XYZ file of N, CA and C in Angstrom:
627
model
N -46.421 -8.142 -11.352
C -44.902 -7.947 -10.618
C -43.941 -8.517 -11.878
N -43.059 -7.790 -12.197
C -42.009 -8.223 -13.363
C -41.016 -9.214 -12.685
N -40.727 -9.961 -13.582
C -39.673 -11.128 -13.267
C -38.284 -10.688 -12.978
N -37.658 -10.870 -11.950
C -36.296 -10.598 -11.614
C -35.412 -10.708 -12.785
N -34.504 -9.781 -13.323
C -33.755 -10.093 -14.328
C -32.538 -11.058 -14.147
N -32.233 -11.814 -15.264
C -31.046 -12.687 -14.861
C -29.879 -12.403 -15.936
N -28.568 -12.853 -15.541
C -27.612 -12.641 -16.366
C -27.626 -13.322 -17.754
N -27.120 -12.913 -18.704
C -27.104 -13.702 -19.981
C -26.300 -14.980 -20.096
N -25.895 -15.411 -18.859
C -24.811 -16.606 -19.045
C -25.360 -17.806 -18.200
N -25.210 -19.035 -18.305
C -25.480 -19.989 -17.268
C -24.477 -21.275 -17.433
N -24.105 -21.736 -16.208
C -23.262 -22.904 -16.211
C -23.958 -24.014 -15.596
N -23.714 -25.241 -16.335
C -24.500 -26.356 -16.039
C -25.970 -26.253 -15.877
N -26.594 -25.296 -16.411
C -28.043 -25.117 -15.950
C -28.211 -24.228 -15.065
N -27.064 -23.484 -14.238
C -27.267 -22.727 -13.212
C -27.190 -21.306 -13.685
N -28.416 -20.714 -13.376
C -28.563 -19.200 -13.886
C -28.367 -18.206 -12.739
N -27.835 -17.080 -13.006
C -27.496 -16.029 -11.915
C -28.393 -14.830 -11.998
N -29.020 -14.343 -11.049
C -29.808 -13.138 -11.154
C -28.955 -12.149 -11.099
N -29.507 -11.101 -11.756
C -28.715 -9.868 -12.007
C -29.525 -8.709 -11.005
N -29.041 -8.858 -9.588
C -29.533 -7.944 -8.742
C -28.493 -6.949 -8.337
N -28.901 -5.609 -8.888
C -27.613 -4.802 -8.330
C -27.759 -4.326 -6.850
N -26.454 -3.868 -6.398
C -26.330 -3.600 -5.253
C -27.337 -2.254 -4.868
N -27.861 -2.223 -3.683
C -28.904 -1.146 -3.182
C -28.053 0.201 -3.441
N -28.417 1.316 -3.761
C -27.888 2.624 -3.791
C -27.240 3.112 -2.691
N -28.098 2.872 -1.436
C -27.366 3.181 -0.169
C -26.110 2.536 0.353
N -25.895 1.204 -0.173
C -24.732 0.596 0.176
C -23.691 0.976 -0.775
N -23.937 1.490 -2.168
C -22.747 1.909 -2.943
C -22.204 3.391 -2.428
N -23.201 4.042 -1.891
C -23.042 5.411 -1.266
C -22.110 5.299 -0.020
N -22.604 4.202 0.824
C -21.815 4.009 2.025
C -20.397 3.582 1.765
N -20.112 2.939 0.671
C -18.727 2.475 0.345
C -18.093 3.817 -0.148
N -18.725 4.524 -0.913
C -17.727 5.832 -1.341
C -17.707 6.755 -0.081
N -18.528 6.890 0.835
C -18.405 7.711 1.946
C -17.157 7.253 2.966
N -17.133 5.766 2.960
C -15.871 5.346 3.765
C -14.492 5.626 3.091
N -14.557 5.672 1.853
C -13.389 6.077 1.083
C -13.045 7.563 1.388
N -14.020 8.275 1.201
C -13.785 9.691 1.628
C -13.278 10.170 2.933
N -13.974 9.383 3.837
C -13.718 9.723 5.440
C -12.210 9.030 5.551
N -11.853 8.135 5.041
C -10.536 7.415 5.574
C -9.503 8.399 5.888
N -9.053 9.244 4.767
C -7.845 10.011 5.041
C -8.290 11.045 6.346
N -9.371 11.396 6.436
C -9.438 12.339 7.612
C -9.496 11.639 8.883
N -9.832 10.308 8.904
C -9.859 9.440 10.334
C -8.332 9.017 10.626
N -7.707 9.069 9.417
C -6.300 8.491 9.542
C -5.530 9.612 10.258
N -5.700 10.691 9.869
C -4.944 11.955 10.496
C -5.593 12.434 11.791
N -6.869 12.081 11.982
C -7.366 12.278 13.361
C -6.855 11.203 14.187
N -6.733 9.999 13.865
C -6.075 8.755 14.633
C -4.516 9.122 15.127
N -3.697 9.424 13.896
C -2.459 9.438 14.077
C -1.934 10.887 15.066
N -2.788 11.728 15.077
C -2.460 13.059 15.827
C -3.427 13.051 17.169
N -2.754 13.592 18.220
C -3.567 13.645 19.281
C -3.455 12.691 20.252
N -2.264 11.759 20.372
C -2.080 10.837 21.391
C -3.158 9.612 21.411
N -3.817 9.137 20.093
C -4.665 8.049 20.122
C -4.187 6.767 19.973
N -3.002 6.575 19.354
C -2.539 5.315 19.152
C -2.185 4.654 20.503
N -2.233 3.367 20.557
C -1.815 2.662 21.741
C -0.290 3.006 22.345
N 0.511 3.137 21.398
C 1.790 3.410 21.714
C 2.066 4.795 22.334
N 1.396 5.660 21.663
C 1.554 7.159 22.032
C 0.815 7.377 23.466
N -0.251 6.818 23.808
C -1.112 6.738 24.951
C -0.129 6.079 26.060
N 0.621 5.058 25.638
C 1.571 4.525 26.539
C 2.777 5.276 26.989
N 3.308 5.936 25.868
C 4.285 7.117 26.201
C 3.807 8.169 26.921
N 2.636 8.647 26.893
C 1.978 9.688 27.675
C 1.788 9.193 28.935
N 1.346 7.968 28.957
C 1.293 7.782 30.544
C 2.635 7.633 31.259
N 3.673 7.075 30.516
C 4.793 6.802 31.383
C 5.569 8.437 31.269
N 5.281 9.303 30.619
C 5.869 10.495 30.864
C 5.297 11.104 31.995
N 3.968 10.948 31.951
C 3.159 11.598 33.238
C 3.639 10.872 34.677
N 3.923 9.532 34.590
C 4.377 8.676 35.694
C 5.607 9.376 36.137
N 6.622 9.459 35.029
C 7.999 10.124 35.363
C 7.893 11.838 36.032
N 6.824 12.359 35.462
C 6.723 13.780 35.933
C 6.390 13.768 37.396
N 5.333 12.980 37.632
C 4.964 12.830 39.199
C 6.180 12.497 40.014
N 6.907 11.510 39.579
C 8.097 11.092 40.505
C 9.135 12.157 40.520
N 9.269 13.074 39.368
C 10.379 13.935 39.309
C 10.076 15.076 39.936
N 8.839 15.249 40.720
C 8.427 16.277 41.618
C 9.042 16.485 42.863
N 9.526 14.960 43.310
C 10.457 14.894 44.441
C 11.882 15.710 44.483
N 12.481 15.613 43.188
C 13.832 16.063 42.979
C 14.007 17.135 42.163
N 12.829 17.655 41.600
C 12.929 18.901 40.566
C 13.645 18.630 39.405
N 14.297 19.667 38.779
C 15.049 19.585 37.471
C 16.499 19.157 37.657
N 16.980 18.057 37.352
C 18.346 17.644 37.718
C 19.329 18.341 36.345
N 20.451 18.503 36.642
C 21.426 18.831 35.712
C 22.529 17.813 35.676
N 23.078 17.347 34.381
C 24.223 16.508 34.307
C 25.461 16.786 34.533
N 25.605 17.454 35.675
C 27.026 17.971 36.390
C 27.793 16.959 37.070
N 28.794 17.074 37.413
C 29.587 15.987 38.201
C 29.110 15.797 39.551
N 28.645 16.823 40.237
C 28.121 16.817 41.761
C 26.850 15.874 41.716
N 25.809 16.515 40.875
C 24.637 15.707 40.737
C 24.914 14.192 40.448
N 25.546 13.910 39.357
C 25.831 12.383 39.038
C 26.355 11.582 40.082
N 27.575 12.159 40.698
C 28.126 11.607 41.772
C 27.248 11.338 43.082
N 26.371 12.477 43.300
C 25.377 12.286 44.467
C 24.388 11.213 44.160
N 23.642 11.187 42.959
C 22.726 10.323 42.753
C 23.239 8.833 42.339
N 24.547 8.634 42.394
C 25.098 7.360 42.127
C 25.030 6.693 43.488
N 24.772 7.478 44.462
C 24.654 6.728 45.818
C 23.267 6.643 46.215
N 22.394 6.838 45.731
C 20.907 6.859 45.755
C 20.309 5.766 45.106
N 20.097 4.570 45.689
C 19.949 3.263 45.088
C 18.638 3.274 44.550
N 17.457 4.024 45.219
C 16.264 4.047 44.442
C 16.095 4.534 43.170
N 17.113 5.739 42.918
C 17.104 6.620 41.689
C 18.008 5.741 40.764
N 19.017 4.940 41.288
C 19.737 4.097 40.216
C 18.799 3.193 39.728
N 17.867 2.540 40.556
C 16.871 1.574 40.142
C 15.964 2.264 38.960
N 15.620 3.429 39.168
C 14.806 4.328 38.143
C 15.512 4.260 36.837
N 17.058 4.860 37.037
C 17.873 4.625 35.699
C 17.815 3.443 35.000
N 17.960 2.244 35.964
C 18.137 0.985 35.335
C 16.961 0.633 34.301
N 15.572 1.192 34.779
C 14.435 0.933 34.355
C 14.298 1.659 32.862
N 14.946 2.954 32.758
C 15.116 3.662 31.388
C 16.036 2.883 30.698
N 16.987 2.360 31.086
C 18.075 1.643 30.291
C 17.572 0.455 29.826
N 16.618 -0.177 30.528
C 16.060 -1.647 30.147
C 15.100 -1.349 28.987
N 14.585 -0.115 29.026
C 13.476 0.131 27.888
C 14.103 0.539 26.656
N 15.536 1.454 26.555
C 15.897 1.940 25.468
C 17.323 1.618 25.054
N 17.925 0.624 25.968
C 19.369 0.595 25.833
C 19.890 -0.752 25.463
N 18.988 -1.615 25.950
C 19.480 -3.123 25.840
C 19.710 -3.792 24.442
N 19.010 -3.150 23.562
C 19.141 -3.865 22.196
C 20.641 -3.467 21.757
N 21.360 -2.483 22.198
C 22.864 -2.292 21.735
C 23.622 -2.646 22.995
N 23.373 -2.456 24.170
C 24.477 -2.639 25.260
C 24.085 -3.864 25.974
N 23.026 -4.678 25.737
C 22.801 -5.989 26.480
C 22.002 -5.648 27.851
N 21.375 -6.542 28.351
C 20.464 -6.414 29.490
C 21.244 -6.056 30.569
N 22.450 -6.672 30.676
C 23.372 -5.930 32.048
C 24.534 -5.348 31.581
N 24.481 -4.660 30.453
C 25.397 -3.693 29.982
C 26.869 -4.577 29.476
N 26.474 -5.686 29.162
C 27.606 -6.582 28.604
C 28.269 -6.152 27.285
N 27.262 -5.473 26.571
C 27.579 -5.230 25.206
C 27.132 -6.198 24.051
N 26.655 -5.382 22.938
C 26.313 -6.133 21.836
C 26.743 -5.370 20.585
N 25.736 -4.830 20.048
C 26.433 -3.888 18.957
C 27.234 -2.660 19.685
N 26.915 -2.271 20.780
C 27.523 -1.123 21.458
C 28.452 -1.807 22.342
N 29.348 -0.853 22.892
C 30.469 -1.360 23.759
C 29.990 -1.863 25.018
N 30.952 -2.723 25.631
C 30.647 -3.287 27.031
C 30.635 -2.157 28.236
N 29.899 -2.084 29.033
C 29.745 -0.946 29.805
C 30.282 -1.456 31.168
N 30.621 -2.743 31.308
C 30.797 -3.276 32.854
C 32.431 -3.125 33.036
N 33.298 -2.854 32.237
C 34.652 -2.918 32.514
C 35.060 -1.452 32.796
N 36.481 -1.255 32.590
C 37.089 -0.158 33.149
C 37.423 0.757 32.048
N 37.340 0.426 30.869
C 37.512 1.218 29.688
C 36.436 1.796 28.802
N 36.536 2.973 28.390
C 35.482 3.682 27.691
C 36.051 4.331 26.350
N 35.354 4.517 25.522
C 35.771 5.001 24.294
C 35.348 6.401 24.305
N 34.302 7.148 24.633
C 33.775 8.477 24.467
C 33.760 9.223 25.720
N 34.363 8.509 26.633
C 33.942 8.964 28.100
C 35.292 9.219 28.893
N 35.252 10.351 29.338
C 36.543 10.565 30.408
C 36.217 11.041 31.880
N 34.960 11.746 31.783
C 34.909 12.308 33.070
C 33.199 11.671 33.068
N 32.867 11.670 34.260
C 31.215 11.427 34.884
C 30.219 12.276 34.080
N 30.441 13.513 33.772
C 29.179 14.332 32.981
C 29.260 13.619 31.333
N 30.447 13.008 31.119
C 30.377 12.696 29.528
C 29.576 11.811 29.315
N 29.009 10.921 30.346
C 28.088 9.831 30.078
C 26.642 10.454 29.738
N 26.520 11.286 30.236
C 25.216 12.216 30.115
C 25.307 13.002 28.805
N 26.382 13.352 28.301
C 26.728 14.065 27.009
C 26.535 13.195 26.073
N 27.139 11.949 26.028
C 26.886 10.907 25.136
C 25.435 10.581 24.850
N 24.760 10.332 25.871
C 23.408 9.802 25.744
C 22.579 11.062 25.113
N 22.809 11.972 25.361
C 21.928 13.334 25.092
C 22.261 13.598 23.546
N 23.557 13.686 23.256
C 23.971 13.973 21.815
C 24.432 13.121 20.841
N 24.651 11.640 21.512
C 25.216 10.686 20.616
C 26.596 10.755 20.363
N 27.194 9.788 19.666
C 28.579 9.824 19.343
C 28.985 8.882 18.382
N 30.262 8.998 17.800
C 30.696 7.878 16.873
C 29.848 7.808 15.389
N 29.666 9.240 15.196
C 28.731 9.480 13.712
C 27.425 8.838 13.738
N 26.813 8.825 14.818
C 25.370 8.296 14.999
C 25.306 6.810 15.414
N 26.563 6.089 15.393
C 26.400 4.778 15.955
C 25.871 4.672 17.209
N 26.108 5.628 18.093
C 25.374 5.789 19.404
C 24.470 6.984 18.873
N 23.006 6.667 18.819
C 22.232 7.855 18.606
C 21.997 8.713 19.829
N 21.512 9.810 19.579
C 21.161 10.789 20.398
C 19.909 10.597 20.896
N 19.625 10.957 22.101
C 18.394 10.592 23.021
C 17.937 11.938 23.491
N 18.671 12.978 23.340
C 17.825 14.190 23.925
C 16.704 14.593 23.475
N 16.201 14.240 22.174
C 14.939 14.503 21.711
C 13.947 13.587 22.432
N 14.076 12.571 22.936
C 13.270 11.603 23.112
C 13.085 11.344 24.870
N 14.274 11.638 25.683
C 14.239 11.586 27.175
C 14.094 12.784 27.835
N 13.500 13.039 28.773
C 13.676 14.039 29.725
C 15.205 14.229 30.213
N 15.339 15.459 30.415
C 16.734 15.502 31.267
C 16.916 14.640 32.323
N 16.046 14.583 33.327
C 16.059 13.810 34.535
C 16.260 12.417 34.034
N 15.562 11.854 32.942
C 15.857 10.631 32.528
C 17.238 10.375 32.105
N 17.903 11.335 31.365
C 19.124 11.309 31.034
C 20.268 10.989 32.212
N 19.888 11.903 33.028
C 20.954 12.004 34.364
C 20.755 10.547 34.860
N 19.494 10.157 35.184
C 19.240 8.979 36.041
C 19.862 7.630 35.220
N 19.754 7.767 33.885
C 20.208 6.544 33.072
C 21.744 6.525 33.215
N 22.221 7.865 33.118
C 23.667 8.139 33.166
C 24.194 7.481 34.577
N 23.557 7.832 35.620
C 23.956 7.239 36.940
C 23.961 5.790 36.946
N 22.809 4.934 36.246
C 22.811 3.481 36.239
C 24.076 3.168 35.502
N 24.345 3.819 34.269
C 25.520 3.163 33.683
C 26.833 3.490 34.236
N 26.933 4.264 34.878
C 28.049 4.620 35.838
C 28.247 3.589 36.786
N 27.072 3.126 37.415
C 27.175 2.052 38.422
C 27.533 0.711 37.916
N 27.615 0.529 36.505
C 27.791 -0.697 35.986
C 29.369 -0.877 35.762
N 30.258 0.271 35.900
C 31.315 0.116 35.846
C 32.203 -0.870 36.767
N 33.106 -1.652 36.366
C 33.730 -2.514 37.342
C 33.021 -3.803 37.578
N 31.851 -3.781 37.135
C 31.020 -5.150 37.620
C 31.650 -6.281 36.810
N 31.995 -6.097 35.560
C 32.591 -7.175 34.550
C 31.743 -8.349 34.505
N 30.870 -8.019 33.988
C 29.745 -9.262 33.635
C 30.483 -10.314 32.786
N 30.091 -11.671 33.114
C 30.776 -12.627 32.481
C 30.287 -12.815 31.057
N 31.256 -13.215 30.186
C 30.541 -13.212 28.699
C 30.499 -11.597 27.907
N 30.925 -10.758 28.393
C 30.820 -9.437 28.017
C 31.835 -9.237 26.828
N 31.720 -8.263 26.215
C 32.475 -7.920 24.930
C 33.935 -7.719 25.588
N 34.777 -7.755 24.683
C 36.137 -7.200 25.160
C 36.311 -5.536 25.296
N 37.044 -5.371 26.235
C 37.172 -3.832 26.511
C 37.567 -3.030 25.285
N 36.994 -1.976 25.252
C 37.199 -0.681 23.968
C 37.718 0.421 24.692
N 38.474 1.208 24.019
C 38.848 2.404 24.561
C 39.940 2.415 25.437
N 40.062 3.309 26.438
C 41.125 3.367 27.301
C 40.574 3.554 28.881
N 41.402 3.047 29.680
C 40.888 3.115 31.226
C 40.769 4.562 31.710
N 39.884 4.821 32.390
C 39.913 6.478 32.931
C 40.131 6.495 34.454
N 40.337 7.581 35.217
C 40.222 7.690 36.702
C 38.849 7.171 37.206
N 38.870 6.721 38.615
C 37.710 6.468 39.069
C 36.622 7.710 39.274
N 35.462 7.160 39.332
C 34.410 8.324 39.592
C 34.815 9.196 40.604
N 34.333 10.442 40.709
C 34.570 11.347 42.111
C 33.682 10.859 43.001
N 33.914 11.080 44.128
C 33.165 10.912 45.480
C 32.128 11.809 45.516
N 30.882 11.582 46.039
C 29.844 12.706 46.119
C 30.028 13.360 47.327
N 29.522 14.689 47.423
C 29.545 15.465 48.561
C 29.094 14.768 49.808
N 29.967 14.888 50.958
C 29.636 14.345 52.165
C 28.336 14.532 52.645
N 27.471 15.701 52.495
C 26.346 15.681 53.222
C 25.041 14.898 52.129
N 25.577 14.858 50.803
C 24.764 13.697 49.915
C 24.666 12.521 50.537
N 25.676 12.052 51.074
C 25.789 10.557 51.627
C 24.875 10.462 52.816
N 24.985 11.393 53.578
C 24.022 11.648 54.834
C 22.672 11.684 54.368
N 22.259 12.245 53.631
C 20.922 12.410 53.164
C 20.314 11.256 52.607
N 21.268 10.464 51.772
C 20.773 9.430 51.027
C 20.332 8.292 52.017
N 20.860 8.368 53.357
C 20.658 7.378 54.167
C 19.077 7.310 54.617
N 18.394 8.406 54.507
C 17.034 8.683 54.743
C 16.062 8.657 53.602
N 16.677 9.378 52.541
C 15.863 9.237 51.223
C 15.680 7.979 50.539
N 16.508 6.905 50.687
C 16.070 5.583 49.868
C 15.358 4.864 50.771
N 14.716 5.175 51.771
C 13.629 4.550 52.305
C 12.361 4.544 51.338
N 12.236 5.741 50.631
C 11.249 5.676 49.717
C 11.465 5.188 48.309
N 10.459 4.740 47.519
C 10.413 4.029 46.269
C 10.467 4.917 45.273
N 11.328 4.915 44.386
C 11.561 5.640 43.183
C 11.247 4.829 41.855
N 11.352 3.557 41.893
C 11.373 2.667 40.862
C 10.189 2.655 40.044
N 10.024 2.906 38.737
C 8.587 2.963 38.017
C 8.274 1.511 37.568
N 7.098 1.490 37.130
C 6.619 0.092 36.847
C 7.404 -0.394 35.745
N 7.686 -1.829 35.741
C 8.284 -2.528 34.858
C 8.086 -2.010 33.358
N 9.195 -1.810 32.530
C 9.148 -1.368 31.230
C 8.770 0.122 30.928
N 9.104 0.753 32.037
C 8.834 2.277 31.925
C 9.983 2.830 31.025
């Protein structure tokens, strides 16, 4: 049996054996390098990340809830009607908490974005303008467009929540910006009657939706 080869150097009398890595180990290393790009593409596409799975689950949750109300449109009557529906205002609040607080504050008091709790508005003159600004953005991108990230029902309901903040005048909020506008329109009388029965059901999604 031949003696195991040694390297040709020694330190303080300590010698090092020259045992090469097994061939299978080297090929395994090469295989991992070859496979990595394909695995990365597999992982990044098809809802496999935790973030994408969470977004998918929340989208499905919203879809199930929206079966009750169908497809909403951001018109004045719809917005004024849902402004009276407390359970759907709460749903809009959850959308606001997820996407809007970094700029507008947890209670709409304003940070980078304007205060939403006073009577003055920069880009809004009518109730439907809220949904328009959320969907398409404003001020050359300072207010980003959310139309590609939120469903129209979410845009309508978060608009309703934003409208509900008007006049709450949160203490410590940013100074008013823009100009005061007329009060929001009253909802149709039949919508108020229906709301008395519909609000008994829960529509608020899980925290962080």
